[in-house]
């Protein structure tokens, strides 16, 4: 051997005899390591699936889970020229509007570009209203740069703008900027609040009530934090509405083995798309007040309401309209994001949360906790500012802004309706109205044989179904088991985001597939 | 309507019995309570109060607060790198591709990044480990930096600042109970993200002391001591190193890094090397050695087995882009099953911010000598780094001229961590007030001069020694003023507490 490594190691005995000649050939380290590896005892890894954080192992996040990994693999295969029964993979698994061709709002990108490269403030191609907002944001940033850290709660003027927005949205009910925290997407805020709430041990461990079906950020966070997941089932027969009796049932059952302290609700709903009625929201607030539950209201889809007769009612507004008995007591955190609605700016990781009636000492702890991560991304904060401080009538950019916003929202409304209609023509598929948000969550009937085959494979039946769909048609959806559903029922979640023509093609392929699948397994 | 509601509230408030809140200090996650982060802690809150007081017209013995507490270069007037901002602006608003005021070098980089984005938009989620072409660019950068040591792009993960990556890796590592609970070895003094993360995750903090008398070097015997002591009550699994160091500014020698890696190999420790200041090396006799490269040069047995994660960021260096929250980590020798778990964990948070990923791409793929933009880029970069080197030297010199202050050379990073002599009377007063002596010192400094620095107790230090951390980021004029004020304050502080009456 021209170069060799001689060594005898005995970690336990603390004696190490080491002599080695370093290899200076960058091109063949592997060759030499194979040569020497066989001669020496293999050092066990420090970090293995046995020694790692057990809670992390329990985490599942279906939206980017195994089916998506397979979809990505198939995309690579297509690129390499492998023949498939389809030409492209349609990723209808994730609420990413731009990825599916939706255009950004021009005004927003103008302002962010101005903030990023302030030399553009001298460029006369940028409208004055964009420049004014950019200047205002920059003035609030350290060194007038979005490259500076912001305060951990977020840029002051942005928080003020968020508070004003909330006040306008909620018919004048005051919002205190000091209760506003900018976040790195809504997910960040949700996880932070759950962290505060997770305490106790065994029977006193924090229980977190979540809707079934739910957006699996909640179940994932609960698993990682080691809190207790408490399921309350939405009523599929009644358009996925919330039953107070079901909340009661679930709470009572949970009290046997944990300490229920939080109630999470997503409105408009993900994956279900339901928009809760005002009465329902009142009932939930009353329930939370009575049972001493901290309310977390995930309202990221607040601008995505399509169905006639449906309206977004913010939890904060309803809370305050219920009078001081509730509005001075119920602890509430509401979440919003730049990723959804008509903006679709997922990649900016922008969001905010408003905390109502939080104990002041706990609030100080919250501020301390977020300070460790310094601050949310400044471009995302700037974007959030524009969402809450968009062009007003009379401003130069108003018309274009409204045109773009309306185009996006009406396209979504159209696609929501289209999706519901087409899916409901398929025997064996039943789709509740997509009242809001960005998804449909249809119920699928699976033949007994298919269910058995899935189970034999150790796969959830709807995963089995979705995998076959992917392999045969290139359509990537997420099985209902990734969101939770009643035992013995199966669903999938698909987004309504592809452009209308692609959506039509997709829905028809789905129809064909389902009929074929049903026949095949009958 | 609003007014009536308000007056109703006031009336009813007295009548309704106070319901005990669900979330109180008693029911709050105890691990959150344990967390401390001095860099934005009590002294900074106080500085904020004073700033607001000044804004509202209040008078103080000074006209402005100088925030020398945080490594935020732009906040102290450092200018962004033009090219970087051009690329990110082009990515943000691709209509600018038609503008003649943007160089072609910037445009092709922006096009390339956008092509890697869903719908060619920065507004799409990327894959959870980051945009593929950016990961590849980072791998190429690392290979070049490390003179050919191979880097696999699939081992690269973009992160939301380095802090995000550090916390994610620690989350994977924390396991066990009681005496088998994960112990995390951290330098004292350290950047308090580490202690905060350890508190939050309820891991065990294992301190190893850097050697102040030896320029804050790492002493292998001290590592052994710390490890042996820790084994009594926990399972040490990780060793964290910050090089160049924060708060200490030392740049570790290659030999030292080898010793650490050898120690990690011997004791089966996972190595986390925080290298965010890799471009901030000022002392002419110092050089940045990446942990990865040194590991490679130690031979295949080490290079194929030591589990190492290295971290970098857009926040420091010469770009100072803190607000973008950009960073990456390179993961070496991670068990493939654990790696899959890591990817799964990252996927729950979807992806790091795209603007930060784009900024990171420019850092690892900057203008090359043959490109038109190189001249200006190089000028700006040299100017920033030259100024930092100058300020590092200035700070060390001025502080060392103060009786009762001793400052180790600021070899790298962005901070000075001078040792301060605090008279026993002041120590007693501090204890009577229930605060750390260096906190008392720093609060007095803040009240009398408006200068905000962070007490050494926030970073950790040997018992009965006191320090503060200040940044070297203010402009040279302001820094001179700041250092003069610190000198004057220190002398008067010594006088005040030295007399017997």
Coordinates of N, CA and C in Angstrom, one line a residue, chain A residues 287-416:
Chain A
X287 N -68.0 27.9 23.8 CA -67.4 26.6 24.3 C -66.0 26.8 24.8
X288 N -65.2 27.6 24.1 CA -63.8 27.8 24.6 C -63.8 28.6 25.9
X289 N -64.7 29.6 26.0 CA -64.8 30.3 27.2 C -65.2 29.4 28.4
X290 N -66.2 28.6 28.2 CA -66.8 27.8 29.2 C -65.7 26.7 29.7
X291 N -65.0 26.2 28.7 CA -64.1 25.1 29.0 C -62.6 25.6 29.2
X292 N -62.5 26.9 29.3 CA -61.1 27.4 29.6 C -60.1 27.0 28.5
X293 N -60.5 27.1 27.3 CA -59.5 26.7 26.2 C -58.9 28.0 25.5
X294 N -57.7 27.9 25.2 CA -57.0 28.9 24.4 C -57.4 28.6 22.9
X295 N -57.9 29.7 22.3 CA -58.3 29.5 20.9 C -57.3 29.9 19.9
X296 N -57.0 29.0 18.9 CA -56.1 29.4 17.9 C -56.9 29.3 16.6
X297 N -57.0 30.5 15.9 CA -57.8 30.6 14.7 C -56.9 30.9 13.5
X298 N -56.9 29.8 12.7 CA -56.0 29.9 11.5 C -56.9 30.4 10.4
X299 N -56.6 31.7 10.0 CA -57.5 32.4 9.1 C -56.8 32.8 7.8
X300 N -55.8 32.0 7.4 CA -55.0 32.3 6.2 C -55.7 32.4 4.9
X301 N -56.9 31.8 4.9 CA -57.7 31.8 3.6 C -58.8 32.8 3.7
X302 N -58.7 33.8 4.6 CA -59.8 34.8 4.8 C -60.3 35.5 3.5
X303 N -59.4 35.6 2.5 CA -59.9 36.2 1.3 C -60.4 35.2 0.3
X304 N -60.3 33.9 0.6 CA -60.7 32.9 -0.3 C -62.1 32.4 0.1
X305 N -63.1 33.2 -0.3 CA -64.5 32.7 0.0 C -65.2 32.8 -1.3
X306 N -65.8 31.7 -1.8 CA -66.4 31.7 -3.1 C -67.9 31.5 -3.1
X307 N -68.4 30.7 -2.2 CA -69.8 30.3 -2.3 C -70.7 31.4 -1.9
X308 N -71.8 31.5 -2.6 CA -72.9 32.4 -2.3 C -73.4 32.1 -1.0
X309 N -73.7 33.1 -0.2 CA -74.2 32.9 1.1 C -73.2 32.6 2.2
X310 N -71.9 32.5 1.7 CA -70.9 32.3 2.7 C -70.1 33.6 2.9
X311 N -69.6 33.8 4.1 CA -68.9 35.1 4.4 C -67.9 34.8 5.4
X312 N -66.7 35.4 5.3 CA -65.7 35.3 6.3 C -66.0 36.1 7.6
X313 N -66.1 35.5 8.7 CA -66.3 36.2 10.0 C -65.0 35.9 10.8
X314 N -64.3 37.0 11.1 CA -63.1 36.8 11.9 C -63.4 36.4 13.3
X315 N -62.7 35.5 13.9 CA -62.9 35.2 15.3 C -62.9 36.4 16.2
X316 N -61.9 37.3 15.9 CA -61.8 38.4 16.8 C -63.0 39.3 16.8
X317 N -63.6 39.5 15.6 CA -64.8 40.3 15.4 C -65.9 39.7 16.2
X318 N -66.2 38.4 15.9 CA -67.3 37.8 16.6 C -67.1 37.8 18.1
X319 N -65.9 37.6 18.5 CA -65.6 37.6 20.0 C -65.9 38.9 20.6
X320 N -65.6 40.0 19.9 CA -65.8 41.3 20.5 C -67.3 41.7 20.4
X321 N -68.0 41.2 19.4 CA -69.4 41.5 19.2 C -70.2 40.7 20.2
X322 N -69.6 39.7 20.9 CA -70.3 38.9 21.9 C -70.3 39.6 23.2
X323 N -69.6 40.7 23.3 CA -69.6 41.5 24.5 C -68.5 41.2 25.5
X324 N -68.3 42.1 26.4 CA -67.1 42.0 27.3 C -67.0 40.8 28.1
X325 N -68.1 40.1 28.4 CA -68.0 38.8 29.1 C -67.0 37.9 28.4
X326 N -67.1 37.9 27.1 CA -66.2 37.0 26.3 C -64.9 37.8 25.9
X327 N -65.1 39.0 25.4 CA -64.0 39.7 24.7 C -62.9 40.0 25.7
X328 N -63.2 40.1 27.0 CA -62.2 40.4 28.0 C -61.6 39.1 28.5
X329 N -62.1 38.0 28.2 CA -61.6 36.8 28.8 C -60.9 35.8 27.9
X330 N -61.6 35.5 26.7 CA -61.1 34.4 25.9 C -59.8 34.7 25.3
X331 N -58.8 33.8 25.5 CA -57.5 34.0 25.0 C -57.5 33.5 23.6
X332 N -57.1 34.4 22.7 CA -57.2 34.0 21.2 C -56.0 34.4 20.5
X333 N -55.5 33.6 19.6 CA -54.5 34.0 18.7 C -55.0 33.7 17.3
X334 N -55.0 34.7 16.4 CA -55.4 34.6 15.0 C -54.2 34.7 14.1
X335 N -54.2 33.9 13.0 CA -53.1 33.8 12.1 C -53.5 34.2 10.7
X336 N -52.6 34.9 10.1 CA -52.7 35.2 8.6 C -51.4 35.0 7.9
X337 N -51.4 35.0 6.6 CA -50.2 34.7 5.8 C -50.2 35.4 4.5
X338 N -49.0 35.5 3.9 CA -48.9 36.1 2.5 C -49.0 35.0 1.5
X339 N -49.1 33.7 1.9 CA -49.0 32.6 1.0 C -50.3 32.3 0.2
X340 N -51.4 32.7 0.8 CA -52.7 32.3 0.2 C -53.5 33.5 -0.4
X341 N -54.8 33.4 -0.2 CA -55.7 34.5 -0.7 C -55.4 34.8 -2.2
X342 N -55.2 36.1 -2.5 CA -55.0 36.4 -3.9 C -53.5 36.7 -4.2
X343 N -52.7 36.6 -3.2 CA -51.3 37.0 -3.3 C -50.5 35.7 -3.7
X344 N -50.7 34.6 -3.0 CA -50.0 33.4 -3.3 C -48.5 33.5 -3.1
X345 N -48.0 34.4 -2.3 CA -46.6 34.6 -2.1 C -46.0 33.7 -1.0
X346 N -46.0 32.4 -1.3 CA -45.6 31.4 -0.4 C -44.1 31.6 -0.1
X347 N -43.3 31.8 -1.2 CA -41.8 31.8 -1.0 C -41.3 32.9 -0.2
X348 N -42.1 33.9 0.1 CA -41.6 35.0 0.9 C -41.7 34.7 2.4
X349 N -42.5 33.7 2.7 CA -42.6 33.3 4.2 C -43.0 34.5 5.0
X350 N -44.2 35.1 4.6 CA -44.7 36.2 5.4 C -45.9 35.8 6.1
X351 N -46.2 36.5 7.3 CA -47.4 36.2 8.1 C -47.4 37.1 9.3
X352 N -48.6 37.0 10.0 CA -48.6 37.7 11.3 C -49.6 36.9 12.2
X353 N -49.5 37.2 13.5 CA -50.5 36.7 14.4 C -50.9 37.8 15.3
X354 N -52.2 37.8 15.7 CA -52.7 38.8 16.6 C -53.1 38.0 17.9
X355 N -52.5 38.5 19.0 CA -52.8 37.8 20.3 C -53.7 38.6 21.1
X356 N -54.8 38.0 21.5 CA -55.8 38.8 22.3 C -55.9 38.2 23.7
X357 N -55.9 39.0 24.7 CA -56.1 38.6 26.1 C -55.0 37.7 26.6
X358 N -53.8 37.9 26.1 CA -52.7 37.0 26.6 C -52.2 37.6 27.9
X359 N -52.0 36.8 28.9 CA -51.4 37.2 30.1 C -50.1 38.0 29.8
X360 N -50.0 39.2 30.4 CA -48.8 40.1 30.1 C -47.5 39.4 30.3
X361 N -47.4 38.7 31.4 CA -46.1 38.0 31.7 C -45.8 36.9 30.6
X362 N -46.8 36.2 30.2 CA -46.6 35.2 29.1 C -46.3 35.9 27.8
X363 N -46.9 37.1 27.6 CA -46.5 37.8 26.4 C -45.1 38.2 26.4
X364 N -44.5 38.6 27.5 CA -43.1 38.9 27.6 C -42.3 37.6 27.3
X365 N -42.8 36.5 27.7 CA -42.1 35.2 27.4 C -42.1 34.9 25.9
X366 N -43.3 35.2 25.3 CA -43.4 35.0 23.9 C -42.4 35.9 23.1
X367 N -42.4 37.2 23.5 CA -41.4 38.1 22.9 C -40.0 37.6 23.1
X368 N -39.7 37.1 24.2 CA -38.4 36.6 24.5 C -38.1 35.4 23.6
X369 N -39.1 34.5 23.5 CA -38.9 33.3 22.6 C -38.6 33.6 21.2
X370 N -39.4 34.5 20.7 CA -39.2 34.9 19.2 C -37.9 35.7 19.0
X371 N -37.4 36.3 20.1 CA -36.1 37.0 20.0 C -34.9 36.1 19.7
X372 N -35.0 34.9 20.1 CA -33.9 33.9 19.9 C -33.6 33.7 18.4
X373 N -34.7 33.8 17.6 CA -34.6 33.6 16.1 C -34.5 35.0 15.4
X374 N -34.3 36.0 16.3 CA -34.0 37.4 15.8 C -35.2 38.0 15.2
X375 N -35.6 37.6 13.9 CA -36.7 38.2 13.3 C -37.2 37.5 12.1
X376 N -38.5 37.7 11.7 CA -38.9 37.0 10.4 C -38.3 37.7 9.2
X377 N -38.3 37.1 8.1 CA -37.6 37.7 6.9 C -38.2 39.1 6.6
X378 N -37.3 40.1 6.4 CA -37.8 41.4 6.2 C -38.6 41.6 4.9
X379 N -38.2 40.9 3.8 CA -39.0 41.0 2.5 C -40.4 40.5 2.8
X380 N -40.6 39.4 3.6 CA -41.9 38.9 3.9 C -42.7 39.9 4.7
X381 N -42.0 40.6 5.6 CA -42.7 41.6 6.4 C -43.2 42.7 5.5
X382 N -42.3 43.1 4.6 CA -42.7 44.2 3.7 C -43.9 43.8 2.9
X383 N -43.9 42.5 2.4 CA -45.0 42.0 1.6 C -46.3 42.0 2.5
X384 N -46.2 41.6 3.7 CA -47.4 41.6 4.6 C -47.9 43.0 4.7
X385 N -47.0 44.0 4.7 CA -47.4 45.4 4.8 C -48.3 45.8 3.6
X386 N -47.9 45.3 2.5 CA -48.6 45.7 1.3 C -50.0 45.0 1.2
X387 N -50.1 43.8 1.7 CA -51.4 43.1 1.8 C -52.4 43.9 2.6
X388 N -51.9 44.5 3.7 CA -52.8 45.2 4.7 C -52.9 46.7 4.3
X389 N -52.1 47.1 3.4 CA -52.0 48.5 3.0 C -51.9 48.6 1.5
X390 N -52.9 48.0 0.8 CA -52.9 47.8 -0.6 C -53.4 49.2 -1.2
X391 N -53.2 49.3 -2.6 CA -53.6 50.5 -3.2 C -55.0 50.9 -3.0
X392 N -55.3 52.2 -2.7 CA -56.6 52.7 -2.4 C -57.2 53.4 -3.6
X393 N -58.5 53.5 -3.7 CA -59.1 54.3 -4.8 C -58.5 55.7 -4.9
X394 N -58.1 56.0 -6.1 CA -57.5 57.3 -6.3 C -56.0 57.2 -6.4
X395 N -55.4 56.1 -6.0 CA -54.0 56.0 -6.1 C -53.7 55.4 -7.5
X396 N -52.5 55.8 -8.1 CA -52.2 55.4 -9.5 C -52.3 53.9 -9.7
X397 N -52.0 53.1 -8.8 CA -51.9 51.6 -9.0 C -53.2 50.9 -8.7
X398 N -54.2 51.7 -8.2 CA -55.4 51.1 -7.8 C -56.1 50.2 -8.8
X399 N -56.3 50.8 -10.0 CA -57.1 50.0 -11.0 C -56.4 48.7 -11.4
X400 N -55.1 48.8 -11.7 CA -54.4 47.5 -12.0 C -54.5 46.5 -10.9
X401 N -54.3 47.0 -9.7 CA -54.3 46.2 -8.5 C -55.6 45.4 -8.4
X402 N -56.7 46.2 -8.5 CA -58.0 45.6 -8.3 C -58.3 44.6 -9.5
X403 N -57.9 45.0 -10.6 CA -58.1 44.1 -11.8 C -57.4 42.7 -11.5
X404 N -56.1 42.8 -11.1 CA -55.4 41.6 -10.9 C -56.0 40.8 -9.7
X405 N -56.3 41.5 -8.7 CA -56.9 40.8 -7.5 C -58.2 40.1 -7.9
X406 N -59.1 40.8 -8.5 CA -60.3 40.3 -8.9 C -60.2 39.1 -9.9
X407 N -59.2 39.2 -10.8 CA -59.0 38.1 -11.7 C -58.6 36.8 -11.0
X408 N -57.7 37.0 -10.0 CA -57.2 35.8 -9.3 C -58.4 35.2 -8.5
X409 N -59.1 36.0 -7.8 CA -60.2 35.5 -6.9 C -61.3 34.9 -7.7
X410 N -61.7 35.5 -8.8 CA -62.8 35.0 -9.6 C -62.3 33.7 -10.3
X411 N -61.1 33.6 -10.7 CA -60.6 32.4 -11.3 C -60.7 31.2 -10.3
X412 N -60.3 31.5 -9.1 CA -60.4 30.5 -8.1 C -61.8 30.1 -7.8
X413 N -62.7 31.1 -7.8 CA -64.2 30.8 -7.5 C -64.7 29.9 -8.6
X414 N -64.3 30.2 -9.9 CA -64.7 29.4 -11.0 C -64.2 28.0 -10.9
X415 N -63.0 27.9 -10.5 CA -62.4 26.6 -10.4 C -62.9 25.7 -9.3
X416 N -63.3 26.5 -8.2 CA -63.9 25.8 -7.1 C -65.2 25.1 -7.5

